[in-house]
mmCIF file of C-alpha atoms and ligand atoms in Angstrom:
data_model
loop_
_atom_site.group_PDB
_atom_site.id
_atom_site.type_symbol
_atom_site.label_atom_id
_atom_site.label_comp_id
_atom_site.label_asym_id
_atom_site.label_seq_id
_atom_site.Cartn_x
_atom_site.Cartn_y
_atom_site.Cartn_z
ATOM 1 C CA MET A 1 38.804 33.835 -38.056
ATOM 2 C CA ALA A 2 41.578 30.356 -38.755
ATOM 3 C CA ILE A 3 41.717 29.038 -42.070
ATOM 4 C CA LYS A 4 39.962 26.097 -40.902
ATOM 5 C CA ASP A 5 36.785 28.032 -39.960
ATOM 6 C CA TYR A 6 35.893 28.410 -43.566
ATOM 7 C CA LEU A 7 36.253 24.747 -44.555
ATOM 8 C CA ARG A 8 33.954 22.419 -43.894
ATOM 9 C CA GLN A 9 35.860 19.765 -42.370
ATOM 10 C CA ARG A 10 33.457 17.221 -42.478
ATOM 11 C CA PHE A 11 34.248 16.084 -45.676
ATOM 12 C CA PHE A 12 38.258 16.004 -44.840
ATOM 13 C CA PRO A 13 40.192 14.209 -45.622
ATOM 14 C CA HIS A 14 39.547 15.917 -49.256
ATOM 15 C CA MET A 15 39.312 13.477 -52.460
ATOM 16 C CA TRP A 16 42.260 15.165 -54.147
ATOM 17 C CA CYS A 17 45.064 12.914 -55.142
ATOM 18 C CA PRO A 18 48.576 12.908 -52.867
ATOM 19 C CA GLY A 19 50.202 16.002 -53.939
ATOM 20 C CA CYS A 20 47.226 17.431 -56.197
ATOM 21 C CA GLY A 21 48.202 21.280 -56.372
ATOM 22 C CA HIS A 22 44.337 22.006 -56.121
ATOM 23 C CA GLY A 23 44.735 21.654 -52.372
ATOM 24 C CA THR A 24 47.271 23.998 -52.430
ATOM 25 C CA VAL A 25 45.323 26.576 -54.156
ATOM 26 C CA LEU A 26 42.696 25.969 -52.210
ATOM 27 C CA ASN A 27 44.749 26.210 -49.049
ATOM 28 C CA SER A 28 46.406 30.115 -50.684
ATOM 29 C CA LEU A 29 43.095 30.906 -51.629
ATOM 30 C CA LEU A 30 41.682 30.427 -47.849
ATOM 31 C CA ARG A 31 44.458 32.288 -46.469
ATOM 32 C CA ALA A 32 43.126 35.030 -48.948
ATOM 33 C CA VAL A 33 39.797 35.592 -47.591
ATOM 34 C CA GLU A 34 41.078 35.231 -43.844
ATOM 35 C CA GLU A 35 43.202 38.160 -44.788
ATOM 36 C CA LEU A 36 40.987 40.416 -46.355
ATOM 37 C CA GLY A 37 38.791 39.448 -43.337
ATOM 38 C CA ILE A 38 35.696 38.905 -45.615
ATOM 39 C CA GLU A 39 32.529 37.184 -44.205
ATOM 40 C CA LYS A 40 31.806 33.707 -45.069
ATOM 41 C CA ASN A 41 28.068 35.008 -46.054
ATOM 42 C CA ASP A 42 29.301 37.631 -48.371
ATOM 43 C CA ILE A 43 31.214 34.849 -50.525
ATOM 44 C CA VAL A 44 29.685 32.876 -53.058
ATOM 45 C CA MET A 45 31.592 30.396 -54.954
ATOM 46 C CA THR A 46 30.077 28.727 -58.358
ATOM 47 C CA SER A 47 32.339 26.023 -60.019
ATOM 48 C CA GLY A 48 32.089 23.299 -62.994
ATOM 49 C CA ILE A 49 32.827 19.609 -63.199
ATOM 50 C CA GLY A 50 36.527 18.008 -62.844
ATOM 51 C CA CYS A 51 38.807 17.675 -60.087
ATOM 52 C CA SER A 52 39.282 21.201 -59.681
ATOM 53 C CA ALA A 53 35.653 21.864 -59.220
ATOM 54 C CA ARG A 54 35.260 20.199 -56.279
ATOM 55 C CA ILE A 55 36.600 22.670 -54.823
ATOM 56 C CA SER A 56 33.287 24.239 -54.208
ATOM 57 C CA GLY A 57 32.036 20.975 -51.654
ATOM 58 C CA TYR A 58 34.885 22.226 -49.280
ATOM 59 C CA VAL A 59 34.680 26.177 -48.416
ATOM 60 C CA ASP A 60 32.000 26.879 -46.194
ATOM 61 C CA PHE A 61 30.863 29.723 -48.631
ATOM 62 C CA HIS A 62 27.653 29.846 -50.481
ATOM 63 C CA SER A 63 28.450 27.413 -53.032
ATOM 64 C CA LEU A 64 26.849 25.924 -56.369
ATOM 65 C CA HIS A 65 28.727 23.192 -57.720
ATOM 66 C CA SER A 66 26.783 23.286 -61.522
ATOM 67 C CA LEU A 67 27.881 22.174 -64.840
ATOM 68 C CA HIS A 68 31.178 21.742 -66.540
ATOM 69 C CA GLY A 69 32.209 24.654 -68.341
ATOM 70 C CA ARG A 70 29.102 26.238 -66.857
ATOM 71 C CA ALA A 71 30.397 28.002 -63.870
ATOM 72 C CA LEU A 72 30.707 31.531 -64.777
ATOM 73 C CA ALA A 73 27.375 31.333 -66.344
ATOM 74 C CA PHE A 74 26.404 30.613 -63.022
ATOM 75 C CA ALA A 75 28.563 32.938 -61.219
ATOM 76 C CA THR A 76 27.076 36.251 -63.513
ATOM 77 C CA GLY A 77 23.293 34.981 -62.285
ATOM 78 C CA VAL A 78 24.267 35.456 -58.873
ATOM 79 C CA LYS A 79 26.243 38.105 -59.533
ATOM 80 C CA LEU A 80 23.544 40.073 -61.228
ATOM 81 C CA SER A 81 21.115 39.353 -58.613
ATOM 82 C CA GLN A 82 22.806 39.593 -55.490
ATOM 83 C CA PRO A 83 25.676 42.805 -56.465
ATOM 84 C CA LYS A 84 26.946 42.879 -53.190
ATOM 85 C CA LEU A 85 28.214 39.091 -52.906
ATOM 86 C CA LYS A 86 31.861 38.154 -53.830
ATOM 87 C CA LEU A 87 32.323 35.802 -56.564
ATOM 88 C CA LEU A 88 34.520 33.346 -56.430
ATOM 89 C CA VAL A 89 34.974 31.129 -59.677
ATOM 90 C CA PRO A 90 37.768 28.514 -59.834
ATOM 91 C CA MET A 91 37.761 26.252 -63.142
ATOM 92 C CA GLY A 92 40.208 23.829 -64.360
ATOM 93 C CA ASP A 93 42.086 24.344 -67.370
ATOM 94 C CA GLY A 94 39.227 21.967 -69.678
ATOM 95 C CA ASP A 95 36.617 23.820 -67.664
ATOM 96 C CA ALA A 96 37.600 26.791 -68.186
ATOM 97 C CA LEU A 97 38.599 27.208 -71.500
ATOM 98 C CA ALA A 98 37.642 24.411 -73.200
ATOM 99 C CA ILE A 99 34.132 23.463 -72.674
ATOM 100 C CA GLY A 100 34.073 26.737 -70.783
ATOM 101 C CA GLY A 101 36.041 28.790 -73.273
ATOM 102 C CA ASN A 102 32.878 30.978 -74.567
ATOM 103 C CA HIS A 103 31.614 31.369 -71.053
ATOM 104 C CA PHE A 104 35.200 32.384 -70.074
ATOM 105 C CA ILE A 105 35.538 35.405 -72.726
ATOM 106 C CA HIS A 106 32.473 36.784 -72.852
ATOM 107 C CA ALA A 107 32.600 37.060 -68.886
ATOM 108 C CA ALA A 108 36.115 39.012 -69.446
ATOM 109 C CA ARG A 109 34.452 41.344 -72.209
ATOM 110 C CA ARG A 110 31.756 42.377 -69.926
ATOM 111 C CA ASN A 111 33.650 42.925 -67.111
ATOM 112 C CA ILE A 112 31.364 41.792 -64.711
ATOM 113 C CA ASP A 113 32.792 41.681 -60.874
ATOM 114 C CA ILE A 114 33.466 37.983 -60.851
ATOM 115 C CA THR A 115 37.137 36.383 -59.821
ATOM 116 C CA ALA A 116 37.783 33.584 -61.866
ATOM 117 C CA ILE A 117 40.559 31.379 -60.676
ATOM 118 C CA VAL A 118 42.372 28.896 -63.253
ATOM 119 C CA MET A 119 43.765 25.819 -61.664
ATOM 120 C CA ASN A 120 45.902 25.099 -64.719
ATOM 121 C CA ASN A 121 47.263 21.418 -64.434
ATOM 122 C CA LYS A 122 47.221 21.146 -68.082
ATOM 123 C CA ILE A 123 44.853 18.036 -68.591
ATOM 124 C CA TYR A 124 41.594 16.631 -67.639
ATOM 125 C CA GLY A 125 42.587 15.216 -64.326
ATOM 126 C CA MET A 126 39.181 13.880 -63.618
ATOM 127 C CA THR A 127 38.193 12.182 -66.576
ATOM 128 C CA GLY A 128 41.584 9.895 -66.620
ATOM 129 C CA GLY A 129 44.199 12.363 -68.273
ATOM 130 C CA GLN A 130 42.955 13.769 -71.737
ATOM 131 C CA TYR A 131 44.966 16.382 -73.419
ATOM 132 C CA SER A 132 43.518 19.950 -72.804
ATOM 133 C CA PRO A 133 43.566 23.095 -74.769
ATOM 134 C CA LEU A 134 46.438 24.413 -71.886
ATOM 135 C CA SER A 135 48.407 21.137 -72.734
ATOM 136 C CA GLY A 136 50.682 22.759 -75.669
ATOM 137 C CA VAL A 137 52.398 20.894 -78.206
ATOM 138 C CA GLY A 138 54.384 17.656 -77.442
ATOM 139 C CA LYS A 139 53.060 16.371 -74.476
ATOM 140 C CA LYS A 140 51.796 13.081 -73.714
ATOM 141 C CA ALA A 141 48.216 12.727 -72.782
ATOM 142 C CA THR A 142 45.752 9.624 -72.582
ATOM 143 C CA THR A 143 44.105 11.239 -76.037
ATOM 144 C CA ALA A 144 47.566 11.523 -77.202
ATOM 145 C CA PRO A 145 49.940 8.679 -76.777
ATOM 146 C CA TYR A 146 52.103 9.820 -79.553
ATOM 147 C CA LEU A 147 52.292 13.551 -78.690
ATOM 148 C CA THR A 148 49.943 16.585 -79.117
ATOM 149 C CA ILE A 149 50.130 18.453 -82.212
ATOM 150 C CA ASP A 150 47.396 21.241 -80.508
ATOM 151 C CA ASN A 151 49.116 24.414 -79.598
ATOM 152 C CA ASP A 152 48.102 25.832 -75.997
ATOM 153 C CA PHE A 153 46.144 29.430 -75.127
ATOM 154 C CA ASP A 154 48.068 31.528 -73.373
ATOM 155 C CA VAL A 155 45.391 32.337 -70.513
ATOM 156 C CA VAL A 156 46.973 35.525 -69.740
ATOM 157 C CA GLU A 157 46.871 36.812 -73.080
ATOM 158 C CA LEU A 158 43.764 35.404 -73.455
ATOM 159 C CA ALA A 159 41.967 37.480 -71.003
ATOM 160 C CA LYS A 160 43.807 40.334 -71.494
ATOM 161 C CA ALA A 161 42.289 40.360 -75.295
ATOM 162 C CA ALA A 162 39.128 39.371 -73.833
ATOM 163 C CA GLY A 163 38.650 42.405 -72.016
ATOM 164 C CA ALA A 164 39.933 40.971 -68.340
ATOM 165 C CA THR A 165 40.438 44.080 -65.980
ATOM 166 C CA PHE A 166 42.682 42.477 -63.849
ATOM 167 C CA VAL A 167 45.076 39.655 -64.935
ATOM 168 C CA ALA A 168 48.047 37.362 -63.182
ATOM 169 C CA ARG A 169 49.278 34.351 -63.233
ATOM 170 C CA THR A 170 51.333 32.327 -60.577
ATOM 171 C CA THR A 171 52.074 28.760 -59.130
ATOM 172 C CA THR A 172 51.544 26.116 -56.425
ATOM 173 C CA PHE A 173 55.312 26.433 -55.314
ATOM 174 C CA HIS A 174 54.850 30.379 -55.356
ATOM 175 C CA ALA A 175 51.980 30.005 -52.064
ATOM 176 C CA THR A 176 52.509 33.408 -50.541
ATOM 177 C CA GLU A 177 52.317 35.115 -54.316
ATOM 178 C CA ALA A 178 49.407 33.350 -54.958
ATOM 179 C CA THR A 179 47.271 34.610 -51.707
ATOM 180 C CA ASP A 180 48.653 38.211 -52.811
ATOM 181 C CA PHE A 181 47.398 37.872 -55.940
ATOM 182 C CA LEU A 182 44.297 36.148 -54.967
ATOM 183 C CA LYS A 183 43.416 39.006 -52.444
ATOM 184 C CA LYS A 184 43.912 41.832 -54.980
ATOM 185 C CA ALA A 185 41.822 39.905 -57.528
ATOM 186 C CA ILE A 186 38.902 39.629 -54.741
ATOM 187 C CA MET A 187 39.135 43.516 -54.125
ATOM 188 C CA HIS A 188 39.247 44.671 -57.729
ATOM 189 C CA LYS A 189 36.192 45.645 -59.195
ATOM 190 C CA GLY A 190 35.487 44.075 -62.696
ATOM 191 C CA PHE A 191 36.167 40.674 -64.139
ATOM 192 C CA SER A 192 39.496 39.651 -62.352
ATOM 193 C CA VAL A 193 41.638 36.016 -63.643
ATOM 194 C CA VAL A 194 44.107 34.844 -61.438
ATOM 195 C CA GLU A 195 45.921 31.495 -63.543
ATOM 196 C CA ILE A 196 47.430 29.300 -60.937
ATOM 197 C CA LEU A 197 49.948 26.072 -62.432
ATOM 198 C CA SER A 198 48.883 23.233 -59.991
ATOM 199 C CA GLN A 199 50.387 20.037 -60.630
ATOM 200 C CA CYS A 200 48.467 16.837 -61.278
ATOM 201 C CA PRO A 201 51.120 14.168 -60.213
ATOM 202 C CA THR A 202 48.621 11.148 -61.404
ATOM 203 C CA HIS A 203 48.432 12.191 -64.927
ATOM 204 C CA TYR A 204 50.223 14.786 -66.225
ATOM 205 C CA GLY A 205 53.216 14.069 -64.146
ATOM 206 C CA ARG A 206 53.245 10.564 -64.704
ATOM 207 C CA LYS A 207 52.536 10.687 -68.282
ATOM 208 C CA ASN A 208 55.115 13.757 -68.928
ATOM 209 C CA LYS A 209 58.030 12.251 -66.662
ATOM 210 C CA GLU A 210 57.844 14.882 -64.647
ATOM 211 C CA GLY A 211 58.226 12.922 -61.380
ATOM 212 C CA ASP A 212 56.610 13.010 -57.955
ATOM 213 C CA ALA A 213 54.537 16.236 -56.777
ATOM 214 C CA PRO A 214 57.679 17.622 -54.855
ATOM 215 C CA GLN A 215 59.366 17.825 -58.081
ATOM 216 C CA MET A 216 56.486 18.933 -60.407
ATOM 217 C CA VAL A 217 56.557 21.788 -57.676
ATOM 218 C CA ALA A 218 60.274 22.363 -57.979
ATOM 219 C CA ASN A 219 59.777 22.712 -61.552
ATOM 220 C CA TYR A 220 57.529 25.812 -61.548
ATOM 221 C CA ASP A 221 60.173 27.764 -60.045
ATOM 222 C CA LYS A 222 62.426 26.447 -62.661
ATOM 223 C CA ILE A 223 59.918 27.545 -65.781
ATOM 224 C CA THR A 224 58.352 30.705 -64.562
ATOM 225 C CA ALA A 225 60.118 34.201 -63.557
ATOM 226 C CA ARG A 226 58.764 37.206 -62.242
ATOM 227 C CA LEU A 227 57.581 39.998 -64.292
ATOM 228 C CA GLY A 228 60.533 43.021 -64.648
ATOM 229 C CA SER A 229 63.059 40.123 -63.099
ATOM 230 C CA LYS A 230 66.356 40.087 -63.929
ATOM 231 C CA LYS A 231 65.778 36.036 -64.619
ATOM 232 C CA LEU A 232 62.631 36.759 -67.168
ATOM 233 C CA GLU A 233 64.881 39.007 -69.159
ATOM 234 C CA GLU A 234 67.987 36.828 -69.547
ATOM 235 C CA ASN A 235 65.504 34.079 -70.298
ATOM 236 C CA PRO A 236 62.375 35.532 -72.103
ATOM 237 C CA ALA A 237 61.115 31.929 -72.868
ATOM 238 C CA LEU A 238 60.259 31.357 -69.471
ATOM 239 C CA ILE A 239 56.381 31.765 -68.316
ATOM 240 C CA GLY A 240 56.053 35.036 -66.534
ATOM 241 C CA ARG A 241 54.527 35.408 -63.369
ATOM 242 C CA GLY A 242 53.194 38.855 -61.783
ATOM 243 C CA ILE A 243 49.949 40.834 -62.615
ATOM 244 C CA PHE A 244 49.794 41.492 -65.856
ATOM 245 C CA VAL A 245 46.663 44.347 -66.395
ATOM 246 C CA ASP A 246 45.201 45.974 -63.418
ATOM 247 C CA ARG A 247 43.169 49.202 -64.508
ATOM 248 C CA GLN A 248 39.579 50.136 -64.239
ATOM 249 C CA ALA A 249 36.588 49.759 -66.695
ATOM 250 C CA PRO A 250 32.912 49.867 -66.224
ATOM 251 C CA GLU A 251 31.481 47.285 -64.196
ATOM 252 C CA TYR A 252 28.693 45.357 -65.928
ATOM 253 C CA CYS A 253 26.616 45.177 -62.936
ATOM 254 C CA GLU A 254 26.849 48.933 -62.211
ATOM 255 C CA GLU A 255 26.147 49.400 -66.085
ATOM 256 C CA TYR A 256 22.916 47.394 -65.562
ATOM 257 C CA ASP A 257 21.550 49.290 -62.595
ATOM 258 C CA LYS A 258 22.225 52.735 -64.800
ATOM 259 C CA ILE A 259 20.445 51.272 -67.601
ATOM 260 C CA ILE A 260 17.565 49.860 -65.239
ATOM 261 C CA GLU A 261 17.490 53.912 -63.812
ATOM 262 C CA TYR A 262 17.193 55.001 -67.389
ATOM 263 C CA ALA A 263 14.467 52.104 -68.362
ATOM 264 C CA MET A 264 12.508 53.300 -65.356
ATOM 265 C CA LYS A 265 12.851 56.595 -65.760
ATOM 266 C CA GLY A 266 9.716 58.929 -63.900
ATOM 267 C CA ARG A 267 8.141 55.812 -62.743
ATOM 268 C CA LYS A 268 8.875 53.886 -59.598
ATOM 269 C CA MET B 1 62.494 42.062 -34.078
ATOM 270 C CA ALA B 2 62.580 39.295 -31.767
ATOM 271 C CA LYS B 3 62.590 35.888 -33.730
ATOM 272 C CA LYS B 4 59.876 33.830 -33.619
ATOM 273 C CA LYS B 5 59.959 30.663 -31.583
ATOM 274 C CA LEU B 6 58.248 27.440 -32.465
ATOM 275 C CA LYS B 7 55.407 26.256 -29.805
ATOM 276 C CA GLU B 8 54.512 23.152 -31.962
ATOM 277 C CA LEU B 9 54.205 21.890 -35.371
ATOM 278 C CA VAL B 10 50.747 20.038 -35.938
ATOM 279 C CA ILE B 11 50.319 17.609 -38.056
ATOM 280 C CA ASN B 12 47.000 16.175 -38.964
ATOM 281 C CA ARG B 13 47.641 12.146 -39.551
ATOM 282 C CA ASP B 14 44.129 11.557 -40.968
ATOM 283 C CA TRP B 15 44.319 14.547 -43.181
ATOM 284 C CA CYS B 16 48.087 14.089 -44.284
ATOM 285 C CA LYS B 17 48.641 11.520 -47.630
ATOM 286 C CA GLY B 18 52.433 11.801 -47.242
ATOM 287 C CA CYS B 19 52.467 13.724 -50.669
ATOM 288 C CA GLY B 20 56.207 14.907 -49.265
ATOM 289 C CA ILE B 21 56.009 18.631 -50.260
ATOM 290 C CA CYS B 22 56.389 19.656 -46.865
ATOM 291 C CA VAL B 23 59.696 17.313 -46.431
ATOM 292 C CA ALA B 24 61.058 18.778 -49.781
ATOM 293 C CA PHE B 25 60.654 22.609 -49.166
ATOM 294 C CA CYS B 26 61.287 23.078 -45.505
ATOM 295 C CA PRO B 27 64.775 25.556 -45.636
ATOM 296 C CA LYS B 28 65.946 23.578 -42.366
ATOM 297 C CA LYS B 29 64.968 19.689 -42.965
ATOM 298 C CA VAL B 30 62.953 19.367 -39.835
ATOM 299 C CA LEU B 31 60.182 17.486 -41.393
ATOM 300 C CA GLU B 32 60.424 13.621 -42.536
ATOM 301 C CA LEU B 33 57.918 11.214 -43.700
ATOM 302 C CA ASP B 34 57.511 7.958 -41.238
ATOM 303 C CA LYS B 35 56.704 4.168 -41.843
ATOM 304 C CA GLU B 36 53.392 5.082 -42.763
ATOM 305 C CA ASP B 37 53.887 8.172 -44.844
ATOM 306 C CA LYS B 38 52.936 10.709 -42.406
ATOM 307 C CA SER B 39 54.959 14.034 -42.090
ATOM 308 C CA VAL B 40 56.128 14.393 -38.570
ATOM 309 C CA ALA B 41 58.647 16.705 -37.046
ATOM 310 C CA VAL B 42 62.013 15.380 -36.542
ATOM 311 C CA ARG B 43 63.700 18.220 -35.857
ATOM 312 C CA PRO B 44 61.622 20.908 -34.173
ATOM 313 C CA GLN B 45 64.514 22.353 -32.434
ATOM 314 C CA ASP B 46 65.465 23.472 -36.247
ATOM 315 C CA CYS B 47 61.963 24.990 -37.066
ATOM 316 C CA ILE B 48 62.056 28.762 -37.929
ATOM 317 C CA CYS B 49 58.688 29.135 -38.172
ATOM 318 C CA CYS B 50 58.578 29.786 -42.075
ATOM 319 C CA LYS B 51 55.684 28.662 -42.556
ATOM 320 C CA LEU B 52 56.468 27.092 -46.089
ATOM 321 C CA CYS B 53 55.149 23.441 -44.753
ATOM 322 C CA GLU B 54 52.199 25.151 -43.920
ATOM 323 C CA ILE B 55 50.918 27.508 -46.685
ATOM 324 C CA ARG B 56 51.603 24.705 -49.382
ATOM 325 C CA CYS B 57 50.459 21.765 -47.828
ATOM 326 C CA PRO B 58 47.639 20.616 -50.542
ATOM 327 C CA ASP B 59 45.801 18.930 -47.692
ATOM 328 C CA LEU B 60 45.470 21.353 -45.406
ATOM 329 C CA ALA B 61 47.567 19.291 -42.793
ATOM 330 C CA ILE B 62 50.306 21.151 -40.950
ATOM 331 C CA GLU B 63 50.114 24.346 -38.650
ATOM 332 C CA VAL B 64 53.260 26.016 -37.468
ATOM 333 C CA VAL B 65 52.068 27.226 -33.850
ATOM 334 C CA ILE B 66 54.158 29.882 -32.669
ATOM 335 C CA GLU B 67 54.617 30.869 -28.887
ATOM 336 C CA PRO B 68 53.346 33.966 -28.528
ATOM 337 C CA ASP B 69 55.460 37.316 -27.849
ATOM 338 C CA LYS B 70 55.960 37.508 -24.387
ATOM 339 C CA GLU B 71 57.129 41.370 -24.019
ATOM 340 C CA LYS B 72 53.211 42.194 -25.680
HETATM 341 C C1 TPP C 1 29.068 18.498 -70.198
HETATM 342 C C2 TPP C 1 29.811 17.068 -69.784
HETATM 343 N N1 TPP C 1 31.272 16.666 -70.700
HETATM 344 C C3 TPP C 1 31.660 16.394 -70.771
HETATM 345 C C4 TPP C 1 32.136 16.046 -69.411
HETATM 346 C C5 TPP C 1 33.417 14.794 -68.770
HETATM 347 N N2 TPP C 1 33.947 16.017 -68.015
HETATM 348 C C6 TPP C 1 34.046 15.705 -66.510
HETATM 349 S S1 TPP C 1 35.596 16.529 -65.712
HETATM 350 C C7 TPP C 1 36.482 16.949 -67.121
HETATM 351 C C8 TPP C 1 37.132 17.793 -67.678
HETATM 352 C C9 TPP C 1 38.124 17.732 -66.534
HETATM 353 O O1 TPP C 1 39.213 18.885 -66.627
HETATM 354 P P1 TPP C 1 39.315 19.852 -66.146
HETATM 355 O O2 TPP C 1 38.399 21.016 -65.952
HETATM 356 O O3 TPP C 1 40.850 20.332 -66.599
HETATM 357 O O4 TPP C 1 40.152 20.123 -64.325
HETATM 358 P P2 TPP C 1 40.850 19.004 -63.773
HETATM 359 O O5 TPP C 1 40.391 17.499 -63.440
HETATM 360 O O6 TPP C 1 42.017 18.619 -64.275
HETATM 361 O O7 TPP C 1 40.919 19.421 -62.415
HETATM 362 C C10 TPP C 1 35.359 16.480 -68.187
HETATM 363 C C11 TPP C 1 35.445 16.428 -70.066
HETATM 364 C C12 TPP C 1 30.971 16.355 -68.142
HETATM 365 N N3 TPP C 1 30.995 15.840 -66.742
HETATM 366 N N4 TPP C 1 30.236 17.458 -68.731
HETATM 367 S S1 SF4 C 2 44.049 13.198 -60.987
HETATM 368 FE FE1 SF4 C 2 45.178 15.016 -60.968
HETATM 369 S S2 SF4 C 2 43.934 16.946 -60.902
HETATM 370 FE FE2 SF4 C 2 42.491 14.884 -60.270
HETATM 371 S S3 SF4 C 2 42.934 14.791 -57.766
HETATM 372 FE FE3 SF4 C 2 44.620 13.377 -58.952
HETATM 373 S S4 SF4 C 2 45.979 14.276 -59.226
HETATM 374 FE FE4 SF4 C 2 44.556 16.130 -59.070
HETATM 375 S S1 SF4 C 3 52.747 18.335 -47.492
HETATM 376 FE FE1 SF4 C 3 50.784 17.896 -45.994
HETATM 377 S S2 SF4 C 3 49.984 16.080 -46.863
HETATM 378 FE FE2 SF4 C 3 51.998 16.535 -47.820
HETATM 379 S S3 SF4 C 3 53.570 15.119 -46.740
HETATM 380 FE FE3 SF4 C 3 53.308 17.141 -45.801
HETATM 381 S S4 SF4 C 3 51.409 17.435 -44.537
HETATM 382 FE FE4 SF4 C 3 51.423 15.328 -45.592
HETATM 383 S S1 SF4 C 4 57.655 26.548 -40.442
HETATM 384 FE FE1 SF4 C 4 59.429 26.249 -42.018
HETATM 385 S S2 SF4 C 4 61.156 25.406 -40.659
HETATM 386 FE FE2 SF4 C 4 59.577 24.976 -39.564
HETATM 387 S S3 SF4 C 4 58.738 22.912 -40.303
HETATM 388 FE FE3 SF4 C 4 57.450 24.484 -41.641
HETATM 389 S S4 SF4 C 4 58.985 24.580 -43.511
HETATM 390 FE FE4 SF4 C 4 60.291 23.680 -42.212
#
């Protein structure tokens, strides 16, 4: 099947700004699904609210455009009732880790078989450029005209500590890598997290003088380095890209099935 | 391995928003933005079919169509 067959083409051109990284994340994700050959009807995408969350309207899978921060809660409900379906949950950084931070850590803790994709543009794009828990110190935002003083979360470390069994990071510059990590995350049994650095030229880029979309994309190559690479070894301050965690652990739906069996022992 | 040959660079002008990402990263400078800020293939003969433009386009507006391999 061609990539376009996974799109609801009637909603194109999409609503994202020129050069918005979220479109590239969609592009990489569709390639992952296509290369894995998964049937559209076997995929459910749940999303919250944000520019990022609009992604669920563009894919021709089952989709739920739900509440801000709650995409993982909806996904958990769907997965528990239909464990055979693949759950894809793309979220903005605010959606995933500000209002949705609790859902994020608890989904990771349970190791439920869901793929979370954090489309990290370090800002609240949809509402006009407020800073997020991923903006970091010294950034400009509508709510921080004199620079932010808040430390940021490291999505990888947070996901790891909370119990996610697959954790990877990449960027929109590294689109082939993104497709590769997404494929592995989707096939992984358990809670998988793929953080993709995704440019918001309209708010973050403009306020922080990071240039236009191509400049922001090129910058992702400069500020990141592959795990195990010489570049990272020589510049440990760079942001690591790669697969940080890939391990097996009991999966929530399977454990739930066992409990049902145990509770029903001897009865029908 | 035989070199890939370009059949056509299909650019959907209705979807392209002229962000310039494909133009900036094409290793062979095949693409440019025209007066209407739409991507156009000005040097298709130089295209090496790497698909970097297609995979990074945020608007899914480019498709690199490769000539089918004749030996097969
Ligand atoms: C309960 C609730 N609180 C606040 C909002 C307002 N709101 C809409 S989107 C958004 C943040 C979007 O930022 P992010 O999740 O990072 O996604 P982006 O738009 O940057 O892709 C906020 C605060 C809302 N819709 N619902
Ligand atoms: S405001 Fe930012 S995140 Fe939202 S569509 Fe525009 S570029 Fe993308
Ligand atoms: S990357 Fe896509 S949207 Fe941007 S200029 Fe090229 S074809 Fe147009
Ligand atoms: S396929 Fe590669 S060489 Fe050809 S136009 Fe696209 S980026 Fe340039």
